[in-house]
PDB file of C-alpha atoms and ligand atoms in Angstrom:
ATOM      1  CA  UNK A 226     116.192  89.656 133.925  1.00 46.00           C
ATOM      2  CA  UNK A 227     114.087  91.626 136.700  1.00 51.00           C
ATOM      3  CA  UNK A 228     111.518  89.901 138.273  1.00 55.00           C
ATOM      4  CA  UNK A 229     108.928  92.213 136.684  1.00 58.00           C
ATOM      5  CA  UNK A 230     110.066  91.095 133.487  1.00 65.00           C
ATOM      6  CA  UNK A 231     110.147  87.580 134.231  1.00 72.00           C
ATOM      7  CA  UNK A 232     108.250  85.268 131.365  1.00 72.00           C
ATOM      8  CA  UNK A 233     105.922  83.767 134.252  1.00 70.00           C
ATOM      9  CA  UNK A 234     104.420  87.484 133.657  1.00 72.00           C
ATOM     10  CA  UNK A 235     103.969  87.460 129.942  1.00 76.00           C
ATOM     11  CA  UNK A 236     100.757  86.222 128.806  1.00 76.00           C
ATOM     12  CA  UNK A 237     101.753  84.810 125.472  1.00 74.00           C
ATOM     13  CA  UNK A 238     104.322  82.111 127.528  1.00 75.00           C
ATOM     14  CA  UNK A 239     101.041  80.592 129.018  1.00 74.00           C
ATOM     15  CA  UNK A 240      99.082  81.380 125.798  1.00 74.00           C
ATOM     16  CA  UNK A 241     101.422  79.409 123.970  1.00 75.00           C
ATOM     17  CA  UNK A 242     100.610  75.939 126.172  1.00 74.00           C
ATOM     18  CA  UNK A 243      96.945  76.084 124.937  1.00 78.00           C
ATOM     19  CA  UNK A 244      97.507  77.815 121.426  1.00 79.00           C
ATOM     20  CA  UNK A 245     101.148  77.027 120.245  1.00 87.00           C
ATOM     21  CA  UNK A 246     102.153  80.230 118.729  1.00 89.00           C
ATOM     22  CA  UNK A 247     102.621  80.001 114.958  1.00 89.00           C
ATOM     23  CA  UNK A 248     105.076  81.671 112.221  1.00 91.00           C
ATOM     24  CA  UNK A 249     102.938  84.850 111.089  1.00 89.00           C
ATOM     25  CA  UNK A 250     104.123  84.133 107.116  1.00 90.00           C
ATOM     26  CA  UNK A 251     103.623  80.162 106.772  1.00 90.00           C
ATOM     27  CA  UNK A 252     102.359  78.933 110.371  1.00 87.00           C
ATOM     28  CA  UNK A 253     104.770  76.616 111.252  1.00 90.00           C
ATOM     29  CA  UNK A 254     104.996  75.829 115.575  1.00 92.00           C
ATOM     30  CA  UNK A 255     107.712  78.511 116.575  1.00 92.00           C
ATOM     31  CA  UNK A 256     109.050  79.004 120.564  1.00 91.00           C
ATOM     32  CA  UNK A 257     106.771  81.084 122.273  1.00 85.00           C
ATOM     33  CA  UNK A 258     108.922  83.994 121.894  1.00 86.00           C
ATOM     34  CA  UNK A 259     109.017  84.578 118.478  1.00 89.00           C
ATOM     35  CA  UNK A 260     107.002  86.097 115.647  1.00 89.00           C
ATOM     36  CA  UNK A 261     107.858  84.574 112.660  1.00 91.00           C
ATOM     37  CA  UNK A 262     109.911  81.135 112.094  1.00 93.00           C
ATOM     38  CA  UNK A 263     113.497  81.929 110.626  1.00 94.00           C
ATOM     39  CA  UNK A 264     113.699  80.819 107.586  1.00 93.00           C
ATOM     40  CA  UNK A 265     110.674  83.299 106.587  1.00 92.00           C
ATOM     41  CA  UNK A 266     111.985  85.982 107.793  1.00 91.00           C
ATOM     42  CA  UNK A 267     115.150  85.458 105.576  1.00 92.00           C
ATOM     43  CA  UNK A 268     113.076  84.935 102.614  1.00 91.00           C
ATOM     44  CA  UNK A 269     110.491  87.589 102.506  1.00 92.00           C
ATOM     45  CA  UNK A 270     109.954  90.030  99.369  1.00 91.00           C
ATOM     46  CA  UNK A 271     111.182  92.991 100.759  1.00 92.00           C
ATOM     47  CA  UNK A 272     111.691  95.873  99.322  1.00 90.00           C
ATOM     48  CA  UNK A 273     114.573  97.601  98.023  1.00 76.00           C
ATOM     49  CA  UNK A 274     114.951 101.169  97.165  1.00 73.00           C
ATOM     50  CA  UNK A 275     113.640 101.557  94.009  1.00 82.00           C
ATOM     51  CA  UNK A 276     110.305 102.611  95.139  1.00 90.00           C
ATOM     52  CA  UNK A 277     109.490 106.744  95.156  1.00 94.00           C
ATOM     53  CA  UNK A 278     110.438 108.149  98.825  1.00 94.00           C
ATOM     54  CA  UNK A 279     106.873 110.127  98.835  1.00 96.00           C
ATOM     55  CA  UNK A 280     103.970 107.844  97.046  1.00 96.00           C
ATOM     56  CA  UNK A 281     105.967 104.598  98.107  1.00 95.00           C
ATOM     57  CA  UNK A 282     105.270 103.055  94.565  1.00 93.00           C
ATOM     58  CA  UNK A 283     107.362 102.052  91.426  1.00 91.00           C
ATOM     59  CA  UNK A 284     106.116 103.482  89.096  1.00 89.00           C
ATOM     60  CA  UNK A 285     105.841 107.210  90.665  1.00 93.00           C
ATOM     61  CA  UNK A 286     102.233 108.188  91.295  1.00 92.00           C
ATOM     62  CA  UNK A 287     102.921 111.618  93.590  1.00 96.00           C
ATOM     63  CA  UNK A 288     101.685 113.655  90.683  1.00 95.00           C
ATOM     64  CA  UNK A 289      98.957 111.986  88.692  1.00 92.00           C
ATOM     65  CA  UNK A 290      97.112 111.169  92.108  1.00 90.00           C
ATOM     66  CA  UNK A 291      97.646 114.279  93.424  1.00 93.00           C
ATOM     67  CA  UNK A 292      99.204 112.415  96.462  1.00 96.00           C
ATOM     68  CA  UNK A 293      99.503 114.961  99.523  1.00 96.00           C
ATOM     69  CA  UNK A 294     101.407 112.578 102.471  1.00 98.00           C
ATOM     70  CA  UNK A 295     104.637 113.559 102.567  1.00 98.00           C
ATOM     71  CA  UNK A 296     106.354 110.350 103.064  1.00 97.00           C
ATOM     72  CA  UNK A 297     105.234 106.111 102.723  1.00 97.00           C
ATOM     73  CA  UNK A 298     107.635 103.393 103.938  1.00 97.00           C
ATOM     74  CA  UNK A 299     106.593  99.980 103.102  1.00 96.00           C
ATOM     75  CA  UNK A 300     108.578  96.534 103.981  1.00 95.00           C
ATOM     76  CA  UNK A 301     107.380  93.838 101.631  1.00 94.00           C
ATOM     77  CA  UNK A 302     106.107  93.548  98.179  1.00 93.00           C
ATOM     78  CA  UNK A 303     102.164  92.167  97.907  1.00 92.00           C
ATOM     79  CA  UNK A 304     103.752  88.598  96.243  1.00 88.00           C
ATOM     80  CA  UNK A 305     102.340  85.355  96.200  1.00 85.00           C
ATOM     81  CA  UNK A 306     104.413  84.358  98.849  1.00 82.00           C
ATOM     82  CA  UNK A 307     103.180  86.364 101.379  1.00 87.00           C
ATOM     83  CA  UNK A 308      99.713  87.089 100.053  1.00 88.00           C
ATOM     84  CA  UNK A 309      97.754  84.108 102.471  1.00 86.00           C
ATOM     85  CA  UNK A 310      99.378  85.803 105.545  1.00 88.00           C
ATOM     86  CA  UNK A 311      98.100  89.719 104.411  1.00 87.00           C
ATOM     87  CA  UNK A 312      94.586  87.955 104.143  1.00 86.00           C
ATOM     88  CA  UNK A 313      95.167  86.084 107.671  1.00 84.00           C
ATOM     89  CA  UNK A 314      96.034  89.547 109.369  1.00 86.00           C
ATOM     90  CA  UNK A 315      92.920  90.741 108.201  1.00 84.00           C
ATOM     91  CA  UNK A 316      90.213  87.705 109.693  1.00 82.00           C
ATOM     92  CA  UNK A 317      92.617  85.589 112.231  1.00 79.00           C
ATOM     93  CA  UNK A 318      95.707  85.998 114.663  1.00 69.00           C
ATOM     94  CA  UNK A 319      96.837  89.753 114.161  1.00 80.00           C
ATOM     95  CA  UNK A 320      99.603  89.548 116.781  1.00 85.00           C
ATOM     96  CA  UNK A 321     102.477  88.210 115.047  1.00 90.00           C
ATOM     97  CA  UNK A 322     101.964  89.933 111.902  1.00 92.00           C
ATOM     98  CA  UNK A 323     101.676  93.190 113.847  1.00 94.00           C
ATOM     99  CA  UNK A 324     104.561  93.200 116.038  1.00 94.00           C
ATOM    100  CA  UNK A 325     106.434  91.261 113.004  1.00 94.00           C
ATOM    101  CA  UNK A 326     105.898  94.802 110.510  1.00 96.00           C
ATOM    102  CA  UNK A 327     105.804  97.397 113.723  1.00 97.00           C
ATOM    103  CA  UNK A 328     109.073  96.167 114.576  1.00 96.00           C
ATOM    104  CA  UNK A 329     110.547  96.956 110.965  1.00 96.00           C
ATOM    105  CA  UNK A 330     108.590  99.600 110.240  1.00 97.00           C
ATOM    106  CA  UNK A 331     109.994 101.469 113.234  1.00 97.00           C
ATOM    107  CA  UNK A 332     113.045 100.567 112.626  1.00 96.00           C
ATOM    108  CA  UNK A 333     112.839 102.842 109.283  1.00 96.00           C
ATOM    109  CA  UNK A 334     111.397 105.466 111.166  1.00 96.00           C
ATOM    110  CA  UNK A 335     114.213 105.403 113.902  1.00 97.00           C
ATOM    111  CA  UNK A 336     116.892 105.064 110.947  1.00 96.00           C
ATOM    112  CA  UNK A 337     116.054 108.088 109.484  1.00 95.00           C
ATOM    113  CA  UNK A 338     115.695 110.217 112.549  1.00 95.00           C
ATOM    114  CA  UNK A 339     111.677 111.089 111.776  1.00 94.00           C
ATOM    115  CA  UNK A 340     109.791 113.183 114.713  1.00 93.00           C
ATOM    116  CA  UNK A 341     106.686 111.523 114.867  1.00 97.00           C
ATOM    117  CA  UNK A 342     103.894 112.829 117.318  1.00 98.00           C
ATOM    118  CA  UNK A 343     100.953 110.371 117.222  1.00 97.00           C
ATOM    119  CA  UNK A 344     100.623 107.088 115.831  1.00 98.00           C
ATOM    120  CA  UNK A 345      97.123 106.498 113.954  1.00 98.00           C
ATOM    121  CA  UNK A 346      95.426 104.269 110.957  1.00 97.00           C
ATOM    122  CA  UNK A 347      93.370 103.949 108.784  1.00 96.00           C
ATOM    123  CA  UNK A 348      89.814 103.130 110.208  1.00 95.00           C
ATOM    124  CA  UNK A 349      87.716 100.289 108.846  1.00 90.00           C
ATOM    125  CA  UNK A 350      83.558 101.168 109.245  1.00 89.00           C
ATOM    126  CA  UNK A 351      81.893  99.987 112.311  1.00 87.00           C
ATOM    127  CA  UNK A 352      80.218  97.477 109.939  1.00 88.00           C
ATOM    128  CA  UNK A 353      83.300  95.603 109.158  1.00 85.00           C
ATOM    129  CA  UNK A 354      84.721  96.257 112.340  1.00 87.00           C
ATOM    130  CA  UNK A 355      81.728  94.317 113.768  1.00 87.00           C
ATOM    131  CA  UNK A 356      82.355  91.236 111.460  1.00 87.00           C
ATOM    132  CA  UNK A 357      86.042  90.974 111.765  1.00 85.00           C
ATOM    133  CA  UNK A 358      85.679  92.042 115.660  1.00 87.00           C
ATOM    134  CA  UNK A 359      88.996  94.109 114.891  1.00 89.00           C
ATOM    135  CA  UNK A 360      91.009  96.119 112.710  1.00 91.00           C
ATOM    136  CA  UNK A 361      94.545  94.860 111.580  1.00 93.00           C
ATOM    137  CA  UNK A 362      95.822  98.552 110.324  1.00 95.00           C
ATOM    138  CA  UNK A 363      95.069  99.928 114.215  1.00 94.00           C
ATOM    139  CA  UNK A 364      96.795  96.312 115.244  1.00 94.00           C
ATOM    140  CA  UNK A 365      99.619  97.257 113.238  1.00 96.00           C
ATOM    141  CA  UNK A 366      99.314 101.164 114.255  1.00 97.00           C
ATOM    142  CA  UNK A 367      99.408 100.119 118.090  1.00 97.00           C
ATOM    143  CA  UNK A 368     102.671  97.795 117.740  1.00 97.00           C
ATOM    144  CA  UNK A 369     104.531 100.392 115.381  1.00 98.00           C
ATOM    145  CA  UNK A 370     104.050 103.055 118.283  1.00 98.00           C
ATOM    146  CA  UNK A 371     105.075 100.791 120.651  1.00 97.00           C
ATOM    147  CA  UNK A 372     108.230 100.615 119.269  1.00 96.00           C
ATOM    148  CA  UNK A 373     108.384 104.411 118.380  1.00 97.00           C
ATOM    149  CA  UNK A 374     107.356 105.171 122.065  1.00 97.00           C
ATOM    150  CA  UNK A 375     104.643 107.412 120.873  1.00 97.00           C
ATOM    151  CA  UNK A 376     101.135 107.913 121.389  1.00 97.00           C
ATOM    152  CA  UNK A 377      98.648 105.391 119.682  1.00 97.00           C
ATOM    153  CA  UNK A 378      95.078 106.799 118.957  1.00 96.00           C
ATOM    154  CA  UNK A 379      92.869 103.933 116.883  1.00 90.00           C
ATOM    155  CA  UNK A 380      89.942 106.765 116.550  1.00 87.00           C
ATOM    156  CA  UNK A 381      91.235 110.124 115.169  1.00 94.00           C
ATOM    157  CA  UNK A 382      89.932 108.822 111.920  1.00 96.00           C
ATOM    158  CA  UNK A 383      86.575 107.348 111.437  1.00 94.00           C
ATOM    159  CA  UNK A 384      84.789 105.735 108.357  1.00 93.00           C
ATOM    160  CA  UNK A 385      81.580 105.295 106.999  1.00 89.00           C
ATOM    161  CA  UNK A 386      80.191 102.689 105.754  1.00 83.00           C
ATOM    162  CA  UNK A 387      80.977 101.958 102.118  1.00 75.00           C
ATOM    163  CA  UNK A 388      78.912  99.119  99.768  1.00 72.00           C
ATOM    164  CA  UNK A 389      81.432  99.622  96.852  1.00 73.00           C
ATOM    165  CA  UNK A 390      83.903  96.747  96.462  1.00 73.00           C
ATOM    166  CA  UNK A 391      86.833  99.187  95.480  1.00 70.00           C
ATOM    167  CA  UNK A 392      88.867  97.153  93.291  1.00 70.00           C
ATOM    168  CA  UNK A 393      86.038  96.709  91.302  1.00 77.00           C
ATOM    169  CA  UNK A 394      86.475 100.534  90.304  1.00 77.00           C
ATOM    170  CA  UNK A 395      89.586 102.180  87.964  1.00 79.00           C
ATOM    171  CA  UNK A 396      92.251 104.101  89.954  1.00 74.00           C
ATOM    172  CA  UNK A 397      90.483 107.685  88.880  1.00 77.00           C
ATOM    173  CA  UNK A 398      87.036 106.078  89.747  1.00 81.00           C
ATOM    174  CA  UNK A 399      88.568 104.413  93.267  1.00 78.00           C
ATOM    175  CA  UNK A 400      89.936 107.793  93.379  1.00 78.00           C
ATOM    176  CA  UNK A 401      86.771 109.847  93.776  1.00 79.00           C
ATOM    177  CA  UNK A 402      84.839 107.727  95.995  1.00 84.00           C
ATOM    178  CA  UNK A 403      87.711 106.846  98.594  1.00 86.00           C
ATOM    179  CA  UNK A 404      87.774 111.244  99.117  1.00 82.00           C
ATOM    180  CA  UNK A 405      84.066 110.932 100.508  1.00 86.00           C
ATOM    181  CA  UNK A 406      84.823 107.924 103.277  1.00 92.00           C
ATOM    182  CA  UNK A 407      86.739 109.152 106.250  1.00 94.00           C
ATOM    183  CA  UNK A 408      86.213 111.876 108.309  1.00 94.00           C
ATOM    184  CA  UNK A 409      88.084 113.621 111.737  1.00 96.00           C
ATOM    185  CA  UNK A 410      86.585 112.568 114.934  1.00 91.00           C
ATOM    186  CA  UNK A 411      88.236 115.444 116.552  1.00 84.00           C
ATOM    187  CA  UNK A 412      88.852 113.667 119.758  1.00 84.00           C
ATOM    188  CA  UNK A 413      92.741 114.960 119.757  1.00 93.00           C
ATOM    189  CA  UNK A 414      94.200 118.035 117.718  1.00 95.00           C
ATOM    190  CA  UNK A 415      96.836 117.281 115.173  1.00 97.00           C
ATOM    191  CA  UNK A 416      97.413 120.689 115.021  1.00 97.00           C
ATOM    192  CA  UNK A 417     101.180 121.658 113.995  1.00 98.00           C
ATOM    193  CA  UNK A 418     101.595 117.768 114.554  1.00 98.00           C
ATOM    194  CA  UNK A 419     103.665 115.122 112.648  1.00 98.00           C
ATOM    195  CA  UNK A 420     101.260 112.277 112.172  1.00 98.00           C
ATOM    196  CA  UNK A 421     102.240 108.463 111.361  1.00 98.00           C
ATOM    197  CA  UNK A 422      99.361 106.294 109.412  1.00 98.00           C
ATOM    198  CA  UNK A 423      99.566 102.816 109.626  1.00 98.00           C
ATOM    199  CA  UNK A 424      97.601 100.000 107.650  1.00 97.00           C
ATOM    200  CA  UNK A 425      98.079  96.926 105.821  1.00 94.00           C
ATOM    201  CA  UNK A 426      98.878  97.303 102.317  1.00 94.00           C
ATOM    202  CA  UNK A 427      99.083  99.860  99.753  1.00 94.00           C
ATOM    203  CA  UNK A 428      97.361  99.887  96.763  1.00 90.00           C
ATOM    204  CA  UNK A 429      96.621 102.626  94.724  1.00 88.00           C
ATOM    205  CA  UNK A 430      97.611 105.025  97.281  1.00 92.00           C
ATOM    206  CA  UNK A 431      94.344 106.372  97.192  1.00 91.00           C
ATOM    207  CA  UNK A 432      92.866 105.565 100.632  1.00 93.00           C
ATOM    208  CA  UNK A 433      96.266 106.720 102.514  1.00 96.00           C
ATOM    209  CA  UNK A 434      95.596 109.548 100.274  1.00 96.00           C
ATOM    210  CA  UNK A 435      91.821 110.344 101.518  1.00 95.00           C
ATOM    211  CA  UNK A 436      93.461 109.660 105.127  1.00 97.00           C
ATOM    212  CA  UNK A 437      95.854 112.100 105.069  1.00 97.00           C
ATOM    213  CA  UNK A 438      93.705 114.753 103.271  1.00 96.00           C
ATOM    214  CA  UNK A 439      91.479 114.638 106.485  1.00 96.00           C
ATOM    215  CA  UNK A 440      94.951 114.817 108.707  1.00 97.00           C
ATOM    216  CA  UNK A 441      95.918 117.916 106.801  1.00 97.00           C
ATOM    217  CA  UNK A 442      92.810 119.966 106.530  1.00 96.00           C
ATOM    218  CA  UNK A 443      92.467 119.731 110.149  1.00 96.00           C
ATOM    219  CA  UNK A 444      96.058 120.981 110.848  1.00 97.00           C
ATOM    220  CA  UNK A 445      98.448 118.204 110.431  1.00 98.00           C
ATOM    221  CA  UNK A 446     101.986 119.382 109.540  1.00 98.00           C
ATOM    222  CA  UNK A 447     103.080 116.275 107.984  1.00 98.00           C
ATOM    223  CA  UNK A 448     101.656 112.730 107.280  1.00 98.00           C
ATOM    224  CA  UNK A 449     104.083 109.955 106.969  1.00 98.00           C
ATOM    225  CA  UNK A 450     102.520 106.751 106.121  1.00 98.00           C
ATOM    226  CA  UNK A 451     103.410 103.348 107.112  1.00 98.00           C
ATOM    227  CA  UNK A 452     102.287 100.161 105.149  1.00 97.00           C
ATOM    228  CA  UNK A 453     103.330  96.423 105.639  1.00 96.00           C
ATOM    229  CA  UNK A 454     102.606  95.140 101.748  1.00 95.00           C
ATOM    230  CA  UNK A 455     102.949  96.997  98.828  1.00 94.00           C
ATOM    231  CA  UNK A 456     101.395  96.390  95.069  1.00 88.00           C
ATOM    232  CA  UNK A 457     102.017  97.787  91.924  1.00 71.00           C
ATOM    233  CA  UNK A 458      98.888  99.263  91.110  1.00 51.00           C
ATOM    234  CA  UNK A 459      99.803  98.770  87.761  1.00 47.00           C
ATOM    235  CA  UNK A 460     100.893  94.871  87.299  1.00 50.00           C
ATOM    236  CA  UNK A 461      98.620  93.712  90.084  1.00 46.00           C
ATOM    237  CA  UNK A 462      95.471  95.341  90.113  1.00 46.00           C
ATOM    238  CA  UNK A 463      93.550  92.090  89.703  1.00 46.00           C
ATOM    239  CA  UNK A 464      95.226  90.409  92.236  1.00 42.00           C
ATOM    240  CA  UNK A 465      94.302  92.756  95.165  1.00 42.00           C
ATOM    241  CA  UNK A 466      91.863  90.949  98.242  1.00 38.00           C
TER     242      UNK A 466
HETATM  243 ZN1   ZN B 231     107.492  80.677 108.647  1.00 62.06          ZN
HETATM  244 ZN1   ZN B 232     106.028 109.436  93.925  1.00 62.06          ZN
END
């Protein structure tokens, strides 16, 4: 260990003496170290292969939504098991969740030998991002390029401010309003460039979707997105936060 990388120098060692550091999935006390406690990380939901490469969903969705990313890895199904700690990333402690999901999600990036040129996510509006004083997708975005030793930018994508709850609407309905939200800020080109999007959970696909229209028409050659939890749109439309 150099001196440089000694854990006197890490802030979460002396972090952890006022604010033990907790299990991301079911908060347990865990060494100061680690992200989530074993025994969660054996027993997680994750996913298998039976999901379509493209729309990253069960039941196949690439053509009925029109989906235009090119590629979505996910790591863990939306279950009941893991639901408190999706709806934790968004209000409290986004660290361990973050580094937890960049770590894998990277990992399936790496695995399959993926050029990826800048990291982004999915913005939340500046109202929201006011309440919640940050947004988990760009915490998730900034530990995922971490790992990929790639350029992070939280702000190529911004959103405006939306009073529709969305799972109040019908996929078609979500559909059509989600295309109006987001918008390029132009602050770096994507030109000719392989973009990853980042953010929590996948739904209906439809706001990745919306995201990576924006990528695209603005020059993008490929969008690959990049979700921690993933729902059937289908069986679990009612139970989405
Ligand atoms: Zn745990
Ligand atoms: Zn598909």
């Amino acid at each position: 260990m150099g001196f440089r990388n000694c854990f006197i120098f890490d802030k979460r060692f002396w972090l952890d003496i006022i604010f033990p550091n907790r299990c991301a999935f079911c908060k347990e006390i865990i060494p100061w170290d680690d992200y989530s406690c074993e025994s969660c990380a054996e027993k997680l939901p994750y996913i298998d292969k039976e999901i379509c490469e493209r729309c990253g969903k069960r039941i196949c969705i690439c053509e009925s939504a029109g989906i235009c990313y090119d590629r979505c890895y996910s790591v863990v199904w939306y279950e009941e098991s893991i639901r408190n700690a999706v709806v934790r990333f968004k209000t409290e402690s986004p660290e361990n969740f973050a580094v937890f999901f960049g770590e894998k999600l990277a990992e399936k990036i790496l695995k399959d030998n993926l050029n990826i040129d800048i990291v982004t996510s999915v913005p939340s509006s500046i109202k929201v991002l006011r309440q919640r004083g940050y947004n988990q997708a760009s915490e998730l975005g900034r530990k995922t390029a971490e790992y990929l030793k790639t350029p992070f930018y939280h702000n190529l994508l911004s959103k405006k401010n939306s009073a529709v709850k969305q799972h109040d609407l019908s996929m078609k309905e979500r559909a059509e309003y989600v295309k109006g939200l987001y918008n390029f800020s132009g602050n770096v080109s994507v030109k000719g460039k392989s973009i990853l999007l980042c953010d929590d959970i996948i739904t209906t696909g439809s706001t990745l979707n919306a995201c990576a229209a924006v990528l695209k028409e603005n020059g993008a050659r490929s969008v690959i997105c990049a979700v921690a939890a993933n729902t059937d749109y289908i069986n679990n439309k009612n139970d989405l936060q």
